[in-house]
PDB file of C-alpha atoms and ligand atoms in Angstrom:
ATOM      1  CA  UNK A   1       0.000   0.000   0.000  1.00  0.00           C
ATOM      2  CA  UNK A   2       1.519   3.687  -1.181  1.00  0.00           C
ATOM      3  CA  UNK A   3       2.076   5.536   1.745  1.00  0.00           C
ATOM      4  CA  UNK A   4      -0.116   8.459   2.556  1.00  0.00           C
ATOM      5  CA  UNK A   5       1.409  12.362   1.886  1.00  0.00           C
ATOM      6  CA  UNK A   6       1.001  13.878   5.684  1.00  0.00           C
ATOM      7  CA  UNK A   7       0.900  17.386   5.184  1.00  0.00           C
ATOM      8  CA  UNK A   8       3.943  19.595   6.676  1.00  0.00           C
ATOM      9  CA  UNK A   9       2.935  22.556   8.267  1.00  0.00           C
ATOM     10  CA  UNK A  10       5.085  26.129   7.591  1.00  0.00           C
ATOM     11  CA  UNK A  11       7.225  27.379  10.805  1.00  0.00           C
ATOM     12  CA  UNK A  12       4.281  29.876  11.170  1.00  0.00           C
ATOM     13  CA  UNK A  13       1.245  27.328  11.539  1.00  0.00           C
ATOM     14  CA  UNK A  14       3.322  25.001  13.661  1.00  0.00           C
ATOM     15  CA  UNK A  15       4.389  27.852  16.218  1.00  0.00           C
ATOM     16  CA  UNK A  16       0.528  28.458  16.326  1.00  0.00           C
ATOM     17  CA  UNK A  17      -0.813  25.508  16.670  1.00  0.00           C
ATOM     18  CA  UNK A  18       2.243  24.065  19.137  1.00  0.00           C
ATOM     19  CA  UNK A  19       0.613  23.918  22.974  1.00  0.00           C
ATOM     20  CA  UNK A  20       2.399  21.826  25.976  1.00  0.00           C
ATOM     21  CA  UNK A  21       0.190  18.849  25.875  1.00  0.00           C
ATOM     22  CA  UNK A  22       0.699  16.118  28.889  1.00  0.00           C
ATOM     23  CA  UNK A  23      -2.085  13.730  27.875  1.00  0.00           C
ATOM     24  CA  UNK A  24      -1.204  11.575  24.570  1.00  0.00           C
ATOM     25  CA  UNK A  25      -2.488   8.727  22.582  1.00  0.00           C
ATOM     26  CA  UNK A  26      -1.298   5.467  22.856  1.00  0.00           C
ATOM     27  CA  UNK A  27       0.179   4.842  19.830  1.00  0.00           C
ATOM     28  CA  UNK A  28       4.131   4.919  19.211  1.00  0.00           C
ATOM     29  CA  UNK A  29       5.922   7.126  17.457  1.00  0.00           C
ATOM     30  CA  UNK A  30       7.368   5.176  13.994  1.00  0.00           C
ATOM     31  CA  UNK A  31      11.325   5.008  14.632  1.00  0.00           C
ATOM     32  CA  UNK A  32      11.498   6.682  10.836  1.00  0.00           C
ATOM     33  CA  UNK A  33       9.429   9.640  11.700  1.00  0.00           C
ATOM     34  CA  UNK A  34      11.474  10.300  15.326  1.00  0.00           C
ATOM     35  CA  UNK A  35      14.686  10.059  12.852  1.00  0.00           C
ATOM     36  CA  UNK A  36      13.559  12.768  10.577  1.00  0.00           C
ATOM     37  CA  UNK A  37      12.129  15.068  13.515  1.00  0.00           C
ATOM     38  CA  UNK A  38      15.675  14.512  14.938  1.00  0.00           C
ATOM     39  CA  UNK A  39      17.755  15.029  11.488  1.00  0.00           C
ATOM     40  CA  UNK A  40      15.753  17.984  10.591  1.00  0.00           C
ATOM     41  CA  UNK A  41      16.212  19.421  14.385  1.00  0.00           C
ATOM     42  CA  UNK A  42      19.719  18.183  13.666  1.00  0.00           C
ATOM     43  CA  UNK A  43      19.956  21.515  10.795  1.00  0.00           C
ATOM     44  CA  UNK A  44      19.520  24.314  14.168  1.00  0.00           C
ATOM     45  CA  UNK A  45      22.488  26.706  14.050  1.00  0.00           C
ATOM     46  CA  UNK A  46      25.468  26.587  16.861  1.00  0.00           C
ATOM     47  CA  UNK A  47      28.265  28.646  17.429  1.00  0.00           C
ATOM     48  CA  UNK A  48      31.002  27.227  15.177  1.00  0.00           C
ATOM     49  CA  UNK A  49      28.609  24.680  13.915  1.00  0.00           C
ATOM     50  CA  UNK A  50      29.311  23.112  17.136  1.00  0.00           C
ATOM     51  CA  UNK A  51      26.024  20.879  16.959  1.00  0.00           C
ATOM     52  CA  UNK A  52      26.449  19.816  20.545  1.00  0.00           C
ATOM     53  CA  UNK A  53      22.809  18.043  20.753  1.00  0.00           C
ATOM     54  CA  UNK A  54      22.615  14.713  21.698  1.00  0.00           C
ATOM     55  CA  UNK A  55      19.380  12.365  21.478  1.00  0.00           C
ATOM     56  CA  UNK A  56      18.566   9.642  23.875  1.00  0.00           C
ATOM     57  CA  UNK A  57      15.533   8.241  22.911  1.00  0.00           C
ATOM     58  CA  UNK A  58      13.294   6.329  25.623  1.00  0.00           C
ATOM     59  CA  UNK A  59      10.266   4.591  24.573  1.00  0.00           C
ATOM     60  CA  UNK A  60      10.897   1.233  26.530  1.00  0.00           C
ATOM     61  CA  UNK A  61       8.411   1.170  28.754  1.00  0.00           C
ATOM     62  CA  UNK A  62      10.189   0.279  31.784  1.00  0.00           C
ATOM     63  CA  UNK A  63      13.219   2.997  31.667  1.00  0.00           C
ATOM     64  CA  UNK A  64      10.473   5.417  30.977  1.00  0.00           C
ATOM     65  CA  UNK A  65       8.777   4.293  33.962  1.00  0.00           C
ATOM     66  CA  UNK A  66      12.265   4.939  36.066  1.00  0.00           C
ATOM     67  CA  UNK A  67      12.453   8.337  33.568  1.00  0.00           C
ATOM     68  CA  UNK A  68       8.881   9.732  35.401  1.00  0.00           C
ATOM     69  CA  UNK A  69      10.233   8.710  38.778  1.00  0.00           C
ATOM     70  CA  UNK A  70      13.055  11.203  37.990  1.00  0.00           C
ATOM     71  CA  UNK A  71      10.867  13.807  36.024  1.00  0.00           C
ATOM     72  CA  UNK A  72       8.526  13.602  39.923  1.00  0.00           C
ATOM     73  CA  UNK A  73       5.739  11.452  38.166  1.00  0.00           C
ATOM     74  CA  UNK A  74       4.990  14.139  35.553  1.00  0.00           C
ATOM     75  CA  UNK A  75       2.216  12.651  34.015  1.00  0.00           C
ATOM     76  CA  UNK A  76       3.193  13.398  30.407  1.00  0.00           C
ATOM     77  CA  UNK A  77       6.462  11.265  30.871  1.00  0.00           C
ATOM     78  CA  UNK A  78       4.291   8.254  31.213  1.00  0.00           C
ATOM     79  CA  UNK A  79       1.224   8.494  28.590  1.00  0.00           C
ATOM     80  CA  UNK A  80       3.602  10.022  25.665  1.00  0.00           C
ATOM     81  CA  UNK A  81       4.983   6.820  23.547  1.00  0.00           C
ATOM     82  CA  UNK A  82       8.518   8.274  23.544  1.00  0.00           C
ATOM     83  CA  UNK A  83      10.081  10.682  25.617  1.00  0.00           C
ATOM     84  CA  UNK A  84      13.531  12.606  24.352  1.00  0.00           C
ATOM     85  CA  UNK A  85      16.122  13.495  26.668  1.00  0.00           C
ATOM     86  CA  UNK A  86      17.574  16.763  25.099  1.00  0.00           C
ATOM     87  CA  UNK A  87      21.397  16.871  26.182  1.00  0.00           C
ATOM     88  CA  UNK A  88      24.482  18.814  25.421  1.00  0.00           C
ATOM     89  CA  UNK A  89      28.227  17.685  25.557  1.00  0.00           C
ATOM     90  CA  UNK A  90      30.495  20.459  24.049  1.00  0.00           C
ATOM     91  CA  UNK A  91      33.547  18.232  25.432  1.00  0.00           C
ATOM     92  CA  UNK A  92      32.565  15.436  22.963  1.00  0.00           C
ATOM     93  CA  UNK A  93      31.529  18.130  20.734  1.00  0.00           C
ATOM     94  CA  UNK A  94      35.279  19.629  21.451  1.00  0.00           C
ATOM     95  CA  UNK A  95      37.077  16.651  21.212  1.00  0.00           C
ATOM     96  CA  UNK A  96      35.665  15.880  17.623  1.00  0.00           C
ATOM     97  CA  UNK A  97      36.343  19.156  16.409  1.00  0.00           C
ATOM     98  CA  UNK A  98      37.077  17.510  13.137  1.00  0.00           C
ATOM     99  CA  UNK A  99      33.854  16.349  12.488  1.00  0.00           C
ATOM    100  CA  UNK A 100      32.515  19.880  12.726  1.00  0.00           C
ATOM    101  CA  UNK A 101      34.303  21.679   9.843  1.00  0.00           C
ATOM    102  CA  UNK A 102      32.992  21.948   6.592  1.00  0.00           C
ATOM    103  CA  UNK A 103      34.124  19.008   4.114  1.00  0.00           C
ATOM    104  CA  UNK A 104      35.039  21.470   1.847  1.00  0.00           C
ATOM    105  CA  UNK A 105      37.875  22.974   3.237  1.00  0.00           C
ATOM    106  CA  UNK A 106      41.407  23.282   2.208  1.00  0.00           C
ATOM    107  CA  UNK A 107      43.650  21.911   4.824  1.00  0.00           C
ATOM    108  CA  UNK A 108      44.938  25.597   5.847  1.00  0.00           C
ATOM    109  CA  UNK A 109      41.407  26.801   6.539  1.00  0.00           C
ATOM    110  CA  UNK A 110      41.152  23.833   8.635  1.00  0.00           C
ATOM    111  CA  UNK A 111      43.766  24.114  10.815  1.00  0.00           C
ATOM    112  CA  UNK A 112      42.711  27.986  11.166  1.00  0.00           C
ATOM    113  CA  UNK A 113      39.745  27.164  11.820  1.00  0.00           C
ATOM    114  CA  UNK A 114      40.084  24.224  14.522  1.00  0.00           C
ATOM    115  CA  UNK A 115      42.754  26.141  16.300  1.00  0.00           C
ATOM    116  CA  UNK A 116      40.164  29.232  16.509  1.00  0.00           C
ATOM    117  CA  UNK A 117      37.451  26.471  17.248  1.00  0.00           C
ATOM    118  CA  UNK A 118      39.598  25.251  20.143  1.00  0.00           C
ATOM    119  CA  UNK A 119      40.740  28.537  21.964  1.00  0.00           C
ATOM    120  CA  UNK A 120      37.581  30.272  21.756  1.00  0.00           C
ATOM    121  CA  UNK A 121      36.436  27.599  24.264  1.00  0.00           C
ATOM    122  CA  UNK A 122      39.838  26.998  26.048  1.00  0.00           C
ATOM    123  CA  UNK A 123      39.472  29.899  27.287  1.00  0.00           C
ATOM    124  CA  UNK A 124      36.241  28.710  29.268  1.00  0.00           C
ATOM    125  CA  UNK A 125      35.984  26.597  32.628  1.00  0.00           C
ATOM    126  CA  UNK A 126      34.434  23.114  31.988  1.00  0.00           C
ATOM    127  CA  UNK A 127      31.438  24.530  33.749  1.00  0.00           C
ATOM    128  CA  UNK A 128      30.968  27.640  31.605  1.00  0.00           C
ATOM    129  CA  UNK A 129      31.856  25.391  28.512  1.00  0.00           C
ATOM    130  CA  UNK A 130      29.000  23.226  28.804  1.00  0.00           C
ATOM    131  CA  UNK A 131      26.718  26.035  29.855  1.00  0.00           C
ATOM    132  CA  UNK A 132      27.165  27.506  26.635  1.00  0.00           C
ATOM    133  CA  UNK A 133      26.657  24.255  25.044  1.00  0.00           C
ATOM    134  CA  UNK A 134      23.066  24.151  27.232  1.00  0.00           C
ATOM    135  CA  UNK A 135      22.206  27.541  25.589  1.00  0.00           C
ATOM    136  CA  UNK A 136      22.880  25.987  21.896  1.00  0.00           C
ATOM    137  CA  UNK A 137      20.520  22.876  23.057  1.00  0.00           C
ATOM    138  CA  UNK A 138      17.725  25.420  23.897  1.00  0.00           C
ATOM    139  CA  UNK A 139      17.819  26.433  19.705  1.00  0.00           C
ATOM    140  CA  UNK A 140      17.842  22.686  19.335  1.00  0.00           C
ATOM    141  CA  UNK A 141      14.836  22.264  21.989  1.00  0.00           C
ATOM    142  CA  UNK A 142      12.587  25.124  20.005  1.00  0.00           C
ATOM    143  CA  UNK A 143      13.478  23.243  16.586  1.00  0.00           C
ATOM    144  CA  UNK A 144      12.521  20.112  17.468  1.00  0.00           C
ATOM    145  CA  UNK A 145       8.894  20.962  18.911  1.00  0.00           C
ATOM    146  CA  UNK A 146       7.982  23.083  16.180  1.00  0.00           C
ATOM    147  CA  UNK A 147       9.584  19.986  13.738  1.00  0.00           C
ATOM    148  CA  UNK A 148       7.894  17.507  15.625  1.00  0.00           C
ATOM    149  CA  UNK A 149       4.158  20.127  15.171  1.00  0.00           C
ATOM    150  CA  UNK A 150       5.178  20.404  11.145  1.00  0.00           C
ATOM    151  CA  UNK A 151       4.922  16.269  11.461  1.00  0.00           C
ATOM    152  CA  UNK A 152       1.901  15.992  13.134  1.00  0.00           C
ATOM    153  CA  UNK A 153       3.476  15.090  16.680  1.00  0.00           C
ATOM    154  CA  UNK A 154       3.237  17.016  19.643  1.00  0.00           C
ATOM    155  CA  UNK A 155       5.592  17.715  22.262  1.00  0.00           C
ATOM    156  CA  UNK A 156       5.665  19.066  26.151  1.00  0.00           C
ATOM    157  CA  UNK A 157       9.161  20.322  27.251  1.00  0.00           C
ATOM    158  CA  UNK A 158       9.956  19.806  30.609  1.00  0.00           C
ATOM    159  CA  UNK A 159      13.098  21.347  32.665  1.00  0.00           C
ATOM    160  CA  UNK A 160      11.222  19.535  36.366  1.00  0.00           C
ATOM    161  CA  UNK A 161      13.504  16.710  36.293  1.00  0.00           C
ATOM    162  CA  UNK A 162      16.596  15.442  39.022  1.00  0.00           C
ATOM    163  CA  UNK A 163      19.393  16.166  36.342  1.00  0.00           C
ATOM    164  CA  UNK A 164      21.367  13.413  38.010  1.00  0.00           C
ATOM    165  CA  UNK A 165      18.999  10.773  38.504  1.00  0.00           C
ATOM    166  CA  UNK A 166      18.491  11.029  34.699  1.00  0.00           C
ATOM    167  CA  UNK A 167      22.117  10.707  34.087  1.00  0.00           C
ATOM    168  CA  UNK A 168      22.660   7.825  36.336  1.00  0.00           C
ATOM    169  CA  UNK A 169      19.731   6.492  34.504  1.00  0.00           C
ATOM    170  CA  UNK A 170      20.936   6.425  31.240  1.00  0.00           C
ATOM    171  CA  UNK A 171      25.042   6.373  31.760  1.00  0.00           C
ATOM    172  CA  UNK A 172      25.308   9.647  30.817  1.00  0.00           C
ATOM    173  CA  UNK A 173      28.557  11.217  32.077  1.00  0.00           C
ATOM    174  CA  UNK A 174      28.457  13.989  34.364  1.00  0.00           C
ATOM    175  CA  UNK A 175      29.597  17.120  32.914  1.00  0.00           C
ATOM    176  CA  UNK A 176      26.609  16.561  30.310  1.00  0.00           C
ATOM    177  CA  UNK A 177      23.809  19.421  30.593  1.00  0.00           C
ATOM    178  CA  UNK A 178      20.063  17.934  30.080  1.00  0.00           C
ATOM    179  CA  UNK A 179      18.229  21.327  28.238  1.00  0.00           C
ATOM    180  CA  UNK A 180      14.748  19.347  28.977  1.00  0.00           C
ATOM    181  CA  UNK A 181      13.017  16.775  28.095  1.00  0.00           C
ATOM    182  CA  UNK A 182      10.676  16.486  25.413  1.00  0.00           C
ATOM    183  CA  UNK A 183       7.519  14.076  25.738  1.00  0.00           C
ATOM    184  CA  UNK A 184       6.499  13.443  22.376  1.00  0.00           C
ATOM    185  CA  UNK A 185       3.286  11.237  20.523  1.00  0.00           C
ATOM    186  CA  UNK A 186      -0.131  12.170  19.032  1.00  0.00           C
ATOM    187  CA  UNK A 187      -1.958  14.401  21.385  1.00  0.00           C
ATOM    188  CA  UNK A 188      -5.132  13.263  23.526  1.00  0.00           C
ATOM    189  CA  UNK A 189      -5.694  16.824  24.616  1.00  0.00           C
ATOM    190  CA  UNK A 190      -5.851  20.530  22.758  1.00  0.00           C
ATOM    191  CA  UNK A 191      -3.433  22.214  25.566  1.00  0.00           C
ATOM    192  CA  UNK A 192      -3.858  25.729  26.717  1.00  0.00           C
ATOM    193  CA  UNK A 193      -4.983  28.537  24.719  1.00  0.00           C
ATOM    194  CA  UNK A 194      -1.451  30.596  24.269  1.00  0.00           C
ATOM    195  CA  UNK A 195      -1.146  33.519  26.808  1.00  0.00           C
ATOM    196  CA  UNK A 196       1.720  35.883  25.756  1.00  0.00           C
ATOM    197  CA  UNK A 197       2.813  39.142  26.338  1.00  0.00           C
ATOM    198  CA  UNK A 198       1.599  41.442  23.839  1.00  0.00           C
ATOM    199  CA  UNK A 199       4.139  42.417  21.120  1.00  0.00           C
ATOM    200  CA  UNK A 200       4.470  46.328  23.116  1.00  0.00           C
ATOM    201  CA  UNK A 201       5.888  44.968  26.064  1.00  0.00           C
ATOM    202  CA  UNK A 202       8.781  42.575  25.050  1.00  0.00           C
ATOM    203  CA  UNK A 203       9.533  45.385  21.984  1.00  0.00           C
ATOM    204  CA  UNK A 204      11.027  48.231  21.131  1.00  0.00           C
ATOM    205  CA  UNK A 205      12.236  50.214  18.153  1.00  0.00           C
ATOM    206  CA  UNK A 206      15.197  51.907  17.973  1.00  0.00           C
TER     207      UNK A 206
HETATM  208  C1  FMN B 301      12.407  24.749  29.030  1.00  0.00           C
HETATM  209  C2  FMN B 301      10.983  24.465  29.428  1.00  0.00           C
HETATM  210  C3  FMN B 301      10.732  23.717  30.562  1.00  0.00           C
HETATM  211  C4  FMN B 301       9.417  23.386  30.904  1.00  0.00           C
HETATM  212  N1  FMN B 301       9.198  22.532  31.973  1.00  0.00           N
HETATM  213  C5  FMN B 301       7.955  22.068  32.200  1.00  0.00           C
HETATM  214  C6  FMN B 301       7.734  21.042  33.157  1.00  0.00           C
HETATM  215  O1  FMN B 301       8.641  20.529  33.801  1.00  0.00           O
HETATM  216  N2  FMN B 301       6.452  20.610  33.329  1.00  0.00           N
HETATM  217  C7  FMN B 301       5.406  21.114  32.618  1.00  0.00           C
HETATM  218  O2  FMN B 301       4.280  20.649  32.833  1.00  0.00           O
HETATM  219  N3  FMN B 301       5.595  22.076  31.686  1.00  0.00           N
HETATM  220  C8  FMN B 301       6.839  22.558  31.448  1.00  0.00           C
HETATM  221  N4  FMN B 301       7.054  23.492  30.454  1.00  0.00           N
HETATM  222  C9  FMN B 301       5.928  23.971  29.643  1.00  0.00           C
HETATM  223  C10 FMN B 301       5.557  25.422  29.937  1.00  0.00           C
HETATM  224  O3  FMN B 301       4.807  25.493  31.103  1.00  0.00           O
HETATM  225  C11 FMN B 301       4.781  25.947  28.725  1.00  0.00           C
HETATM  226  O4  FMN B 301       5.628  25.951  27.593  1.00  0.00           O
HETATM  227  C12 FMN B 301       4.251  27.369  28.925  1.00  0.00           C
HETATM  228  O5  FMN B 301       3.334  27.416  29.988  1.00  0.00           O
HETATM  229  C13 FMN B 301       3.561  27.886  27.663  1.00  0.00           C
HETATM  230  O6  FMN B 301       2.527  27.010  27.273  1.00  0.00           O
HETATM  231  P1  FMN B 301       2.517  26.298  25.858  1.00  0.00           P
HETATM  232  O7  FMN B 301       3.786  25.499  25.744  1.00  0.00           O
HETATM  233  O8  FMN B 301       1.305  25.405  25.872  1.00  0.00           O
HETATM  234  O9  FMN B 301       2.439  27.362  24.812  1.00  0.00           O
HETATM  235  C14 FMN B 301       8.343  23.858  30.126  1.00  0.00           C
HETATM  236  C15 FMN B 301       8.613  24.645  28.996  1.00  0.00           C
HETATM  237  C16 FMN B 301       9.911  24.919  28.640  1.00  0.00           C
HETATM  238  C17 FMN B 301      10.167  25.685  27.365  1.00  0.00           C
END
């Protein structure tokens, strides 16, 4: 049977139709459609094309059972299909430098442009270093709920979580920075109506 054409929203229908939902079918997410959310999330911009993102994942039911006990019960941890933990790693990001620079390049430009790569951080604390790979995850984060909206998927971010019992949970070493975690499946609920701040108040012209 030809598969059906889903229709992809534009950036401007998914930001307006994208709520927090916390109440989802039950019906899992198809392993082809998380890796396109993920490889089109994957195209967010990072200083130096760092790309420090990383995916885990957790749709067994059991790990996401020990995943809600460290996300206190939130109820959208345990009625979304898959949950992805969001997380950042500019040392492994660092350390594969290589695999950041454009193909492209001649070999001088490289070495230019790792060495300028390399002491732009250096000059950073391990701590500051992977706080300003947490910021780059939060482009990442915005990306991948209005991707997973343009699919037909929607998401709930969620930043009330015990950072370490989610490491410890998934091996995931400790200097790592968890932006959130995104509950994501077909939604059993509408979410809130948006409530923003009107344009006047977060604006000006200079
Ligand atoms: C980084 C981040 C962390 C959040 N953490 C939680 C959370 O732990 N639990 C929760 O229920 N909602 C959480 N939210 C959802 C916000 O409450 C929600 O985005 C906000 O109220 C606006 O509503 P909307 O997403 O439906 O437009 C989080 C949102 C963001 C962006």
């Amino acid at each position: 049977m030809a598969k059906m054409e889903k229709p992809i929203l534009t950036v401007d229908e998914a930001a307006k139709r994208r709520r927090s939902i916390r109440k989802f079918l039950n019906e899992p997410v198809p392993r082809e459609e998380l890796d396109e959310i993920l490889r089109v999330t994957g195209l967010a911009p990072s200083s130096y094309n760092t790309q420090p993102w990383r995916f885990v994942v957790v749709a067994d039911p059991e790990v996401k059972r020990k995943l809600a006990e460290a996300a206190y019960n939130q109820r959208q941890v345990l009625s979304a299909p898959a949950v992805i933990v969001l997380y950042t790693d500019m040392a492994d990001a660092l350390a594969a430098v290589d695999e950041i620079i454009p193909p492209g390049m001649d070999a001088e430009g490289r070495t230019r442009l790792r060495s300028l790569i390399l002491s732009s951080y250096s000059s950073l604390n391990e701590a500051d270093r992977e706080t300003a790979g947490a910021g780059q995850g939060y482009i990442a984060l915005g990306y991948l709920m209005l991707v997973a909206e343009a699919h037909g998927y929607q998401t709930s971010p969620m930043l009330g979580f015990e950072p370490d019992a989610v490491k410890k949970l998934l091996g995931l070493p400790a200097h790592v920075r968890i932006p959130a975690l995104v509950a994501i499946g077909k939604g059993a609920e509408e979410g809130f109506p948006h409530h923003r701040h009107p344009l006047s108040r977060i604006t000006r012209y200079v």
